[in-house]
mmCIF file of N, CA and C in Angstrom:
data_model
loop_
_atom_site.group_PDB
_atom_site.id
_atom_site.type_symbol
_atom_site.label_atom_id
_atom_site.label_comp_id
_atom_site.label_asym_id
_atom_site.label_seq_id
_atom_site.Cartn_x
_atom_site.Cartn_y
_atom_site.Cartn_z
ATOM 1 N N UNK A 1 -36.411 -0.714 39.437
ATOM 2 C CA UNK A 1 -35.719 -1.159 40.635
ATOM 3 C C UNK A 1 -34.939 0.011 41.220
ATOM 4 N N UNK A 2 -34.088 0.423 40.763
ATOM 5 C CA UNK A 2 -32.427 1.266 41.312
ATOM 6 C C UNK A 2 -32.791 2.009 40.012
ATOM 7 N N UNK A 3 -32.035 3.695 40.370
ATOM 8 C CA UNK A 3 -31.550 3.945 39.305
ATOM 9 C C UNK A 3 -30.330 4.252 38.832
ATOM 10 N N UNK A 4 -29.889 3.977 38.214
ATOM 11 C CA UNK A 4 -28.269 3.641 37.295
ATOM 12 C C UNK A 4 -27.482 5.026 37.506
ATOM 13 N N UNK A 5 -26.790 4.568 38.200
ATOM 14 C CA UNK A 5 -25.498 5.888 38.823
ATOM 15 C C UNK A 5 -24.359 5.679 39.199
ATOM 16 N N UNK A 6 -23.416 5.768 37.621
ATOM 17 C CA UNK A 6 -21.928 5.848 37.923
ATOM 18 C C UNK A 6 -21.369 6.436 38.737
ATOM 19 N N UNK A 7 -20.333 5.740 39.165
ATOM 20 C CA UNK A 7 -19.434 7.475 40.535
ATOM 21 C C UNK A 7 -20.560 8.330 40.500
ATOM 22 N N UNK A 8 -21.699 7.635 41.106
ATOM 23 C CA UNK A 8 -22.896 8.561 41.429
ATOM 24 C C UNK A 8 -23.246 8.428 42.832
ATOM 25 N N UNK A 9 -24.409 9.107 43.330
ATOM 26 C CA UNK A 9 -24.668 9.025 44.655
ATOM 27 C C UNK A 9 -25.478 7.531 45.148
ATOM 28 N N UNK A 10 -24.717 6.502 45.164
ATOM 29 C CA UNK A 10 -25.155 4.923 44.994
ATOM 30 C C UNK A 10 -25.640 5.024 46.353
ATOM 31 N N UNK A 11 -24.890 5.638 47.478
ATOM 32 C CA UNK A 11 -25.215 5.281 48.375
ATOM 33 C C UNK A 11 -26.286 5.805 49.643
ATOM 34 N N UNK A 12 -27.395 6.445 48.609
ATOM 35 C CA UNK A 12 -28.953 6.569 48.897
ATOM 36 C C UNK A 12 -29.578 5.582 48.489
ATOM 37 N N UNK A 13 -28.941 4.366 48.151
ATOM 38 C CA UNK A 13 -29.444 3.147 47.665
ATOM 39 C C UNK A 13 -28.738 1.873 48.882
ATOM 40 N N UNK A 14 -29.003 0.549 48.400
ATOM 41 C CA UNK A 14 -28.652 -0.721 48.492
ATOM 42 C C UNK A 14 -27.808 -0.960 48.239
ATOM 43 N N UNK A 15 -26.163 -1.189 49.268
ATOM 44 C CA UNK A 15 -25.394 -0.839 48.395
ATOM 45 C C UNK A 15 -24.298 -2.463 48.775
ATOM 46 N N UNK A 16 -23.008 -2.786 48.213
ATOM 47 C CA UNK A 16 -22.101 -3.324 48.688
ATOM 48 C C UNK A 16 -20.781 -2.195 49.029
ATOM 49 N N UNK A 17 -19.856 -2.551 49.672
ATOM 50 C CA UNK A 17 -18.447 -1.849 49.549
ATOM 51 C C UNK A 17 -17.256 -2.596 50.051
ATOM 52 N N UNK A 18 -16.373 -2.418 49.331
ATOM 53 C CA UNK A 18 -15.183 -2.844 50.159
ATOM 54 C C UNK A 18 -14.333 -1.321 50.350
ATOM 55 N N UNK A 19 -13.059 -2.074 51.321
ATOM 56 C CA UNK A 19 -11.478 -1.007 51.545
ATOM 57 C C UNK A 19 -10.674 -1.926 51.328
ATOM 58 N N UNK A 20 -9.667 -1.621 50.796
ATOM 59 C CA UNK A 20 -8.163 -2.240 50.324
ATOM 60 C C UNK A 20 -7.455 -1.370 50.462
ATOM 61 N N UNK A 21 -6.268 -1.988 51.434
ATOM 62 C CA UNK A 21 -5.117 -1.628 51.475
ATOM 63 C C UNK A 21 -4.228 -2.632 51.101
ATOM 64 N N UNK A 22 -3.528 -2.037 50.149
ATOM 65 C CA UNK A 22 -2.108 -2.619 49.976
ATOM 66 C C UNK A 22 -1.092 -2.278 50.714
ATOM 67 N N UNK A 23 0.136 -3.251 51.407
ATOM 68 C CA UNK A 23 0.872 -3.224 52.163
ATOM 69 C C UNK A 23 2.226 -2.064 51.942
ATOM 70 N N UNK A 24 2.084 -1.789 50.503
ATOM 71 C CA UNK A 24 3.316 -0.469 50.278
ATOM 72 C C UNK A 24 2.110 0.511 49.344
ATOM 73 N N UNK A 25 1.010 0.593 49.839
ATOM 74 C CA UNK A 25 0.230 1.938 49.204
ATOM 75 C C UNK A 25 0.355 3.346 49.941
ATOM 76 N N UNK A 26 1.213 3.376 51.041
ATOM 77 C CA UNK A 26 2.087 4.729 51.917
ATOM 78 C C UNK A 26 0.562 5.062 52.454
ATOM 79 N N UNK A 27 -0.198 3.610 52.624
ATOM 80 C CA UNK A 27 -1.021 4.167 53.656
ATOM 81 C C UNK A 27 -2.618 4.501 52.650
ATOM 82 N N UNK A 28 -2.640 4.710 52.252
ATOM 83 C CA UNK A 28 -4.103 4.624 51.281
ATOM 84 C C UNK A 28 -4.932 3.533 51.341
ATOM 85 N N UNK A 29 -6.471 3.795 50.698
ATOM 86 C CA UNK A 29 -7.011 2.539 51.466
ATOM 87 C C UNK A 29 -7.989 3.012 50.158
ATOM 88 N N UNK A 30 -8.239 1.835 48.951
ATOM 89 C CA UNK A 30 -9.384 2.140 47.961
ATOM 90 C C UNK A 30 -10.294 1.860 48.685
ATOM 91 N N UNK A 31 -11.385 2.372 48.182
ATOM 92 C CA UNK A 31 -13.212 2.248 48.533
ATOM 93 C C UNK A 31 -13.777 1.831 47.266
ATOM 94 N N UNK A 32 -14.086 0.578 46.943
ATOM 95 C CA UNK A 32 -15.277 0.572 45.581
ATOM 96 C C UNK A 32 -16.318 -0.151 46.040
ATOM 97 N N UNK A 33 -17.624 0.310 45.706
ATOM 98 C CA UNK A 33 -18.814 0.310 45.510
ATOM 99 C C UNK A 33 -19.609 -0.117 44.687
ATOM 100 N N UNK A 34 -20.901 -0.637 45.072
ATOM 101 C CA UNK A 34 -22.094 -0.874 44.115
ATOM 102 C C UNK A 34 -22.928 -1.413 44.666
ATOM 103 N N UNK A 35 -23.675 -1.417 43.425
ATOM 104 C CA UNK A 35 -25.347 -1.960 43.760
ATOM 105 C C UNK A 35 -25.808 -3.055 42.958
ATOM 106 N N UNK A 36 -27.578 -3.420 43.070
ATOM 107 C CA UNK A 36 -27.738 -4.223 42.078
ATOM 108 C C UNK A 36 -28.205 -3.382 40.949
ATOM 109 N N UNK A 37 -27.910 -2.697 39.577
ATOM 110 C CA UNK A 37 -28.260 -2.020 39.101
ATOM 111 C C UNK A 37 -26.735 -2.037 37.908
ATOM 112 N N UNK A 38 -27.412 -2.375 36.599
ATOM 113 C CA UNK A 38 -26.161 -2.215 35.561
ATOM 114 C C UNK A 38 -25.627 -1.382 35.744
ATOM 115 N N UNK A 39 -23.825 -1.104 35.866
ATOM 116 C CA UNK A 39 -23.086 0.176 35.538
ATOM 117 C C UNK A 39 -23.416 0.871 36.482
ATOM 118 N N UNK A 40 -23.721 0.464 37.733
ATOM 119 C CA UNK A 40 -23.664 1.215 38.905
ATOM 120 C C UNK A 40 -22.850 1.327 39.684
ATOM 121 N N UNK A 41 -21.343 1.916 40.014
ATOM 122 C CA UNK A 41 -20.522 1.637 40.807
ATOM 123 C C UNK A 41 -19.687 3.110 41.718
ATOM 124 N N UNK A 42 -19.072 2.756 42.066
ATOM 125 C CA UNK A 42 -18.642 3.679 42.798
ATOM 126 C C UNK A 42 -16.535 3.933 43.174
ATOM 127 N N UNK A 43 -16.020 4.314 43.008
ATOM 128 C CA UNK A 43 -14.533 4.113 43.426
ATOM 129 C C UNK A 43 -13.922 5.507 43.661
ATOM 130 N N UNK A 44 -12.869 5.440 44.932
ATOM 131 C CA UNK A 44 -12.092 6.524 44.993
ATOM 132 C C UNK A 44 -10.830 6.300 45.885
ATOM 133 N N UNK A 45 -10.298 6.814 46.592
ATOM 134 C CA UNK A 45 -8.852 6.437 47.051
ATOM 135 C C UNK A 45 -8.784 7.433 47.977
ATOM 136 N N UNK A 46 -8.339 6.339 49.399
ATOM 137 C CA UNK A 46 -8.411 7.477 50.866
ATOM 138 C C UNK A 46 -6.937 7.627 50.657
ATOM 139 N N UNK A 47 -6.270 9.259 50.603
ATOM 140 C CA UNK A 47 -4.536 8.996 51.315
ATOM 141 C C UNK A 47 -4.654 9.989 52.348
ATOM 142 N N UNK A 48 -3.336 9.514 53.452
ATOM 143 C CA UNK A 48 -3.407 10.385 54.048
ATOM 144 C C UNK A 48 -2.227 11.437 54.312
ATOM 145 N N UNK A 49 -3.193 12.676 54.908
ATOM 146 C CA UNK A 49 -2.293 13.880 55.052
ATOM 147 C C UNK A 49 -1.092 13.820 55.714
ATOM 148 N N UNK A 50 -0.253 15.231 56.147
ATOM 149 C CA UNK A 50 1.023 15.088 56.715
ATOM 150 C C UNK A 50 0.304 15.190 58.349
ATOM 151 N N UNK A 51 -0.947 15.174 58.591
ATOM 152 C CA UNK A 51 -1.786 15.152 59.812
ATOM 153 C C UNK A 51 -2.175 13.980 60.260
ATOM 154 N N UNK A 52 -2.258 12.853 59.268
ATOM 155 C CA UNK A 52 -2.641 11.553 59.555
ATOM 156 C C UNK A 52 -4.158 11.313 59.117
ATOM 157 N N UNK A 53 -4.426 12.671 58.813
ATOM 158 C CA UNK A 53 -6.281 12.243 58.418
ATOM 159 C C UNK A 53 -5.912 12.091 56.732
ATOM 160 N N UNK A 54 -7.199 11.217 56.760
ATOM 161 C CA UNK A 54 -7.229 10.914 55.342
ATOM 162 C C UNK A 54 -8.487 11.749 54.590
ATOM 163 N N UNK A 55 -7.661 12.071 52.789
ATOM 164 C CA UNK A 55 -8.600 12.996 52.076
ATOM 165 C C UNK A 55 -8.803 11.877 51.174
ATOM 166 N N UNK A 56 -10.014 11.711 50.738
ATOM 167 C CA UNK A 56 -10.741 10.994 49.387
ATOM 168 C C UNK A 56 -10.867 11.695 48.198
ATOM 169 N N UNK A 57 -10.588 11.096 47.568
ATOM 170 C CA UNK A 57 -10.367 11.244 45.757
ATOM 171 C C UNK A 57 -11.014 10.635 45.219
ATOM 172 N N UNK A 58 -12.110 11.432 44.497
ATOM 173 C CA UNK A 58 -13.001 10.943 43.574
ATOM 174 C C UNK A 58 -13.046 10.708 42.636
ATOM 175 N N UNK A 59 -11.933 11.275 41.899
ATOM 176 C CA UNK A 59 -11.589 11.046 40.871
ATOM 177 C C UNK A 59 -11.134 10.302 40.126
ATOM 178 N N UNK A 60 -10.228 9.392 41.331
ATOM 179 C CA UNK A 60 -9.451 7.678 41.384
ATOM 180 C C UNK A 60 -10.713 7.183 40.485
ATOM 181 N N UNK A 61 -9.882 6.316 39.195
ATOM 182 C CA UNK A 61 -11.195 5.228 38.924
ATOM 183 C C UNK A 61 -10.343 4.013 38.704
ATOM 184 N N UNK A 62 -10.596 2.761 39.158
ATOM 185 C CA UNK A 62 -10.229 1.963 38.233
ATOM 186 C C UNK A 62 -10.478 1.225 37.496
ATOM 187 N N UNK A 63 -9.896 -0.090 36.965
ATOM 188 C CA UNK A 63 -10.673 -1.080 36.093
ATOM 189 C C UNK A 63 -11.280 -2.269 36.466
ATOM 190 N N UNK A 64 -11.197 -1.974 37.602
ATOM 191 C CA UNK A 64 -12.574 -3.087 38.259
ATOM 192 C C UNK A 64 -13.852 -3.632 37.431
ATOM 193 N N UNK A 65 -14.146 -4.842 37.602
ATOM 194 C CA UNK A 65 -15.116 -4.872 37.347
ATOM 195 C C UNK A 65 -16.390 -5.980 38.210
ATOM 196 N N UNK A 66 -17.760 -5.456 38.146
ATOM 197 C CA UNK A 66 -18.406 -6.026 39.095
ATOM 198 C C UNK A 66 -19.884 -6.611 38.171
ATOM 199 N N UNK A 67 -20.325 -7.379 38.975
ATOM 200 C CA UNK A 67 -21.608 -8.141 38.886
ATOM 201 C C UNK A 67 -22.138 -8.585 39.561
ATOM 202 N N UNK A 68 -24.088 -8.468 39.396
ATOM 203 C CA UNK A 68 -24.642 -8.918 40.216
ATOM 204 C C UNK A 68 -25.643 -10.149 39.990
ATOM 205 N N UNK A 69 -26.182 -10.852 40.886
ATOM 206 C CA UNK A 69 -27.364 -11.212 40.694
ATOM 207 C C UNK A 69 -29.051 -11.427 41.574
ATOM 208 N N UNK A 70 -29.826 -11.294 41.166
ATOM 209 C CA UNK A 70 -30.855 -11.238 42.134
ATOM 210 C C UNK A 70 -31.516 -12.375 42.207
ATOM 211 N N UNK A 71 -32.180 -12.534 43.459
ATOM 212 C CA UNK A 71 -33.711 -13.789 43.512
ATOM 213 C C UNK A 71 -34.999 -13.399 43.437
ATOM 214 N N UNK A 72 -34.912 -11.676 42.962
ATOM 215 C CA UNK A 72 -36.204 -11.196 43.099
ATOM 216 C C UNK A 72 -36.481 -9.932 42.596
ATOM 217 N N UNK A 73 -37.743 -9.266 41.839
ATOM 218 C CA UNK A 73 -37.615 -8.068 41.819
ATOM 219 C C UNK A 73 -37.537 -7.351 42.927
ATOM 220 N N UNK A 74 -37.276 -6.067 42.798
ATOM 221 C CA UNK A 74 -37.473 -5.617 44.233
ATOM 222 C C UNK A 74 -38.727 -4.145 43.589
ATOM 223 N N UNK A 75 -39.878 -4.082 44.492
ATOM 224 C CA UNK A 75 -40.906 -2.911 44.578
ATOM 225 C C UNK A 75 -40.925 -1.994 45.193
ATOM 226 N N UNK A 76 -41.857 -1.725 45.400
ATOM 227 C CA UNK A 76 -41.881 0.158 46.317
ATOM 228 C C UNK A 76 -41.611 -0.011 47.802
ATOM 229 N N UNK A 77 -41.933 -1.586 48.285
ATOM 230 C CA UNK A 77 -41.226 -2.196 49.372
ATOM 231 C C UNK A 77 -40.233 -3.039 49.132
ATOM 232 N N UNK A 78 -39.630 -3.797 50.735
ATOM 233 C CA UNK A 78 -38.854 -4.782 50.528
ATOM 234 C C UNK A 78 -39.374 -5.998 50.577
ATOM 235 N N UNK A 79 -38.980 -6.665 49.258
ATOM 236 C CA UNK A 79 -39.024 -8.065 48.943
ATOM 237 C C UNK A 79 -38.794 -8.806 50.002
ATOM 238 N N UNK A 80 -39.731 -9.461 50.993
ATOM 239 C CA UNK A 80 -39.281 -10.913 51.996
ATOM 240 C C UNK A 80 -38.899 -12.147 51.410
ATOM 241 N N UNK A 81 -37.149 -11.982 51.689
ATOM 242 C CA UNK A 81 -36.347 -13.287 51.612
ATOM 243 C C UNK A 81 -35.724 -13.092 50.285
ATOM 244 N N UNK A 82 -35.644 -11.485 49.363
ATOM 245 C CA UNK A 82 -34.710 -11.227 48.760
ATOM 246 C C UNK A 82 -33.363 -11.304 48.421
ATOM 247 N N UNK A 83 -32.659 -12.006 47.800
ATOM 248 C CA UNK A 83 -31.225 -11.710 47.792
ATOM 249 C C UNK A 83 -30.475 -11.397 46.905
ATOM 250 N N UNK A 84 -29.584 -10.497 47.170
ATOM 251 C CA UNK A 84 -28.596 -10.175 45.829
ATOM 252 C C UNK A 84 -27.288 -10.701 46.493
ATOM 253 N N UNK A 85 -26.584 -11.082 45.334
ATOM 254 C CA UNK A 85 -25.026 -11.666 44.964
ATOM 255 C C UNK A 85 -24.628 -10.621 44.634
ATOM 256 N N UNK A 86 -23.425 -10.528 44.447
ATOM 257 C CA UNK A 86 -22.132 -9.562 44.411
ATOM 258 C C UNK A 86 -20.736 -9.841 43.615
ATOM 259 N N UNK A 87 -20.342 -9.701 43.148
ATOM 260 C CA UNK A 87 -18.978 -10.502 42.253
ATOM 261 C C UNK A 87 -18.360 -8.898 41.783
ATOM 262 N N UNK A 88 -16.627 -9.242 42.279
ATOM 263 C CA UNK A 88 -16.032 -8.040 41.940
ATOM 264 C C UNK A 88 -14.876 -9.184 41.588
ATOM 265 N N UNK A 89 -14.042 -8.237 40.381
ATOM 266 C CA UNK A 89 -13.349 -8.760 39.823
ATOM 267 C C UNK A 89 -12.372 -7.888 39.824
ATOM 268 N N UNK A 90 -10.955 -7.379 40.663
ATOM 269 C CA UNK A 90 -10.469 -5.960 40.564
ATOM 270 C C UNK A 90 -8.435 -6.676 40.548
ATOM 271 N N UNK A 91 -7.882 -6.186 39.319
ATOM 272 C CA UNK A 91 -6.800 -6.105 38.439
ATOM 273 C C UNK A 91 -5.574 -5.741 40.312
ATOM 274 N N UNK A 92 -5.106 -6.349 40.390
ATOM 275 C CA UNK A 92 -3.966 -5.574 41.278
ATOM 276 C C UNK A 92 -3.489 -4.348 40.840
ATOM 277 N N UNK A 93 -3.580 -4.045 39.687
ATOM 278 C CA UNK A 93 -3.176 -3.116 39.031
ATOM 279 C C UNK A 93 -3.408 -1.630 38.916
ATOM 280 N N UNK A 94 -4.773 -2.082 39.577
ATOM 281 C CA UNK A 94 -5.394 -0.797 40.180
ATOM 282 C C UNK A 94 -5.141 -0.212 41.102
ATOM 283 N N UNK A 95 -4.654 -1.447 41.851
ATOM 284 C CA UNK A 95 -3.539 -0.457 43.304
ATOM 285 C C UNK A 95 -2.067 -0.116 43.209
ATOM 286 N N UNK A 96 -1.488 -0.259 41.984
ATOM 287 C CA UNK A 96 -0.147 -0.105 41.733
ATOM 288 C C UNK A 96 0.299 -1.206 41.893
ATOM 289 N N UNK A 97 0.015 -2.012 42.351
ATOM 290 C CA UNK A 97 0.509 -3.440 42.983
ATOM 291 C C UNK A 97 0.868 -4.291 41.511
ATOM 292 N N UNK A 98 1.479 -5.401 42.322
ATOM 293 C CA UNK A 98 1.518 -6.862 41.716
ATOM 294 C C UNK A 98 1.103 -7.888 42.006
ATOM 295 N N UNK A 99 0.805 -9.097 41.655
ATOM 296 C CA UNK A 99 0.045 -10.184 42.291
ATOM 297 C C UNK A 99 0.644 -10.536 44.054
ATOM 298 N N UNK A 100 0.078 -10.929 44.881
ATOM 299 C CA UNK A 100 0.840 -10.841 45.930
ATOM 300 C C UNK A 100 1.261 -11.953 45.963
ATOM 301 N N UNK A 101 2.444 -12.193 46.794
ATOM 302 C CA UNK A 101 2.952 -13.528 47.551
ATOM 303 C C UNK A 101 2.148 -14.394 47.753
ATOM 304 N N UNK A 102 2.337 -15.465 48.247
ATOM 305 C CA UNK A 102 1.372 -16.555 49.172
ATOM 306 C C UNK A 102 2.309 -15.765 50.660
ATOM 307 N N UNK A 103 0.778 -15.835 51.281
ATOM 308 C CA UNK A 103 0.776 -16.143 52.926
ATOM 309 C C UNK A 103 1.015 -14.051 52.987
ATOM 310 N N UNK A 104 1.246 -13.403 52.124
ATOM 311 C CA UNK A 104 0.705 -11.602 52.199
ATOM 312 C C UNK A 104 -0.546 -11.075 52.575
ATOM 313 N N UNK A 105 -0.348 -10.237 53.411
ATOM 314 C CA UNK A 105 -1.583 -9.644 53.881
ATOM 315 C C UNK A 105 -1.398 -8.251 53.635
ATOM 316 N N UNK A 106 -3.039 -8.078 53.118
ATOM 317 C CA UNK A 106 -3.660 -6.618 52.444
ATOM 318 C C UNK A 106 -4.667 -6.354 54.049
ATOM 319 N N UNK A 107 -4.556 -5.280 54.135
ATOM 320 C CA UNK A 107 -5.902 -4.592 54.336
ATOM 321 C C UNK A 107 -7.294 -4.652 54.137
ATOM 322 N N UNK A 108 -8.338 -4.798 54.881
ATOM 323 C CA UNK A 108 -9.402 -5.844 53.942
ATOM 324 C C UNK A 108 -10.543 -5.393 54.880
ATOM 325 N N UNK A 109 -11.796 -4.272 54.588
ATOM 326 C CA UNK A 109 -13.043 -5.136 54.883
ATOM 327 C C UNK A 109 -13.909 -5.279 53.979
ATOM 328 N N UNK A 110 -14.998 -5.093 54.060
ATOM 329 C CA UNK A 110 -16.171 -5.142 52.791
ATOM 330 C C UNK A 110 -17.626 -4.941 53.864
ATOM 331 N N UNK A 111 -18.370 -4.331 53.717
ATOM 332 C CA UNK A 111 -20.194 -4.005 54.186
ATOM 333 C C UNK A 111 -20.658 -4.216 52.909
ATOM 334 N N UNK A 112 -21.976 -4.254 53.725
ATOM 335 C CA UNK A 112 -23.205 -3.810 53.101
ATOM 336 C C UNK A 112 -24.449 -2.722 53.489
ATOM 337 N N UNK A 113 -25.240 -1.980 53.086
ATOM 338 C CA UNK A 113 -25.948 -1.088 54.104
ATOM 339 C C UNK A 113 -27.258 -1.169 53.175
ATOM 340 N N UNK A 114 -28.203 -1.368 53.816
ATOM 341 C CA UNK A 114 -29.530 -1.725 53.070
ATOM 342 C C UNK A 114 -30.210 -0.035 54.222
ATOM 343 N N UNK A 115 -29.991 0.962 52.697
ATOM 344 C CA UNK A 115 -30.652 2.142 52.977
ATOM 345 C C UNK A 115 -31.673 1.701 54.168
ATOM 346 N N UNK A 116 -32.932 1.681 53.261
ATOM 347 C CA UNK A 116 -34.302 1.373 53.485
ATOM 348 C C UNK A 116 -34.731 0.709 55.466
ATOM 349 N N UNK A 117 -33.562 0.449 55.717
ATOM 350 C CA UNK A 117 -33.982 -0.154 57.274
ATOM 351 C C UNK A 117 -32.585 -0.079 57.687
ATOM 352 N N UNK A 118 -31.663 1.032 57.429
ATOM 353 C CA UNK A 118 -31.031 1.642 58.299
ATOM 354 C C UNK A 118 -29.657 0.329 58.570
ATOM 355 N N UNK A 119 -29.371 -0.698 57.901
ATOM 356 C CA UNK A 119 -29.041 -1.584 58.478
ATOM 357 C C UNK A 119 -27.146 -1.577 57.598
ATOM 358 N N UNK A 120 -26.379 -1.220 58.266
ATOM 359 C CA UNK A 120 -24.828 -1.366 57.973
ATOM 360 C C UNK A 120 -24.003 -2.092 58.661
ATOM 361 N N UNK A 121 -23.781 -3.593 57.786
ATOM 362 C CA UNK A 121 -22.910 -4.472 58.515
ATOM 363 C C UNK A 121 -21.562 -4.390 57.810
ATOM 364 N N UNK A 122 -20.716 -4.642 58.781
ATOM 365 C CA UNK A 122 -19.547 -4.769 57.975
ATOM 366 C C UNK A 122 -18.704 -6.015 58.640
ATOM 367 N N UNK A 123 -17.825 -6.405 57.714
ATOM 368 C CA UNK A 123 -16.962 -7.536 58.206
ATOM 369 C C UNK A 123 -16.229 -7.670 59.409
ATOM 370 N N UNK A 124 -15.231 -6.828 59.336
ATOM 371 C CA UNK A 124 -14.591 -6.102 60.998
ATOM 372 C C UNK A 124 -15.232 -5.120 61.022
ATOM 373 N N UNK A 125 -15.565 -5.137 61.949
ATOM 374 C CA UNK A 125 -16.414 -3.969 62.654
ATOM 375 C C UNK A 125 -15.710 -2.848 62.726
ATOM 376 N N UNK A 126 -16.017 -1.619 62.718
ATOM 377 C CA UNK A 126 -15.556 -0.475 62.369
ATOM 378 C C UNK A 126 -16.792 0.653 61.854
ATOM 379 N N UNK A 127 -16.032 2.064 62.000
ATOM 380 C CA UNK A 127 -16.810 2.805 61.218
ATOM 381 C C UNK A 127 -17.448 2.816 59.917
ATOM 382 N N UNK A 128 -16.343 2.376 59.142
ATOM 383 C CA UNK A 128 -16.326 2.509 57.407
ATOM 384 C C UNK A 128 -15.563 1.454 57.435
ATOM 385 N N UNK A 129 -15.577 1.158 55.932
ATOM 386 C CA UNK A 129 -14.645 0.288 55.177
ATOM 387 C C UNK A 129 -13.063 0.823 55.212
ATOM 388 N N UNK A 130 -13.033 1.936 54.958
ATOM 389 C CA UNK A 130 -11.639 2.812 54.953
ATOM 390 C C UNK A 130 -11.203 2.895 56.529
ATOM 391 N N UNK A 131 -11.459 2.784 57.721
ATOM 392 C CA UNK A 131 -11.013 3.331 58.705
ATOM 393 C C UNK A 131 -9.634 2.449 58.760
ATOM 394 N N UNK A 132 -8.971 2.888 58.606
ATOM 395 C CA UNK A 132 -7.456 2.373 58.928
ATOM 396 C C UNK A 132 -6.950 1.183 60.016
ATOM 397 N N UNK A 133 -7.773 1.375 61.276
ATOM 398 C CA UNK A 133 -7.199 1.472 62.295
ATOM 399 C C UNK A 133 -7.903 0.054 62.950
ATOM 400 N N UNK A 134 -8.840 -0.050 62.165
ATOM 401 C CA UNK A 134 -10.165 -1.356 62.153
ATOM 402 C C UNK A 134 -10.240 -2.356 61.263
ATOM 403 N N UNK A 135 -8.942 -1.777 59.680
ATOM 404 C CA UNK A 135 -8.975 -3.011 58.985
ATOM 405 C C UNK A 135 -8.792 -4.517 59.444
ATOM 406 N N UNK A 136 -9.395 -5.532 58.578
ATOM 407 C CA UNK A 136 -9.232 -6.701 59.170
ATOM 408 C C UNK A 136 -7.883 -7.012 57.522
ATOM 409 N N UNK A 137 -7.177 -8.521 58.151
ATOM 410 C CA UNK A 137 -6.423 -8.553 56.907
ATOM 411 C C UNK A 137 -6.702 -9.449 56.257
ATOM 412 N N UNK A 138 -6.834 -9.706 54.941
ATOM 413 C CA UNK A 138 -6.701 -10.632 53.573
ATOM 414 C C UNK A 138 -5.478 -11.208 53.225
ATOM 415 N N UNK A 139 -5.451 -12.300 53.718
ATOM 416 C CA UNK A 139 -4.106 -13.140 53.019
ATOM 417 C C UNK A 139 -4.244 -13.798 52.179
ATOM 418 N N UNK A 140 -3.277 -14.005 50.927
ATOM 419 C CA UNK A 140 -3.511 -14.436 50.247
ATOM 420 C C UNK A 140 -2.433 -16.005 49.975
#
């Protein structure tokens, strides 16, 4: 199917993503990633400069954890009427945070981009998941 790539280059593949911002992260916005493919994931952390642009850190990991499931193999083409599920399971803890309030709002989108036919949707529309300026919010 995929091949298996930690904080690897996932995204020459099939991928999911979200951005999170937390409301006192001084402005940072995580990115984690994946695919359908065991132990395939992706994470790093946008902050930004004393310029306002933001630098990514690859190095950020956290203890997220994710799962998938499929309705199909997938071959040297695409499967018609394929689907994969998605399940992320990610610790507040990873953002420095604490559980939030009721009625708090995070920073929030999530895509998907299916290499193979060029196709990147995302929740609020925007460039990326990280663009600041396009997040949609998550209340909780």
């Amino acid at each position: 199917m995929y091949k298996k790539e930690p904080d690897g280059k996932i995204f020459t593949q099939e991928y999911v993503e979200l951005g999170i911002m937390p409301p006192d992260s001084g402005g940072k916005v995580y990115r984690l990633a994946a695919n359908p493919v065991e132990d395939s994931h992706y994470d790093s952390v946008y902050t930004p400069d004393k310029s306002n642009r933001m630098t990514e850190d690859v190095k950020w990991n956290g203890k997220w954890e994710f799962a998938f499931s499929t309705s199909g193999k997938k071959g040297p083409y695409s499967l018609a009427g394929r689907i994969w599920t998605a399940w992320f399971k990610i610790p507040f803890s990873d953002f420095g945070a604490k559980a939030p309030a009721a009625g708090e709002a995070w920073g929030f989108n999530a895509a998907r981009k299916k290499v193979d036919q060029g196709q990147y949707m995302l929740w609020s529309d925007a460039p990326g998941v990280t663009d600041t300026n396009t997040l949609g919010k998550l209340v909780f």
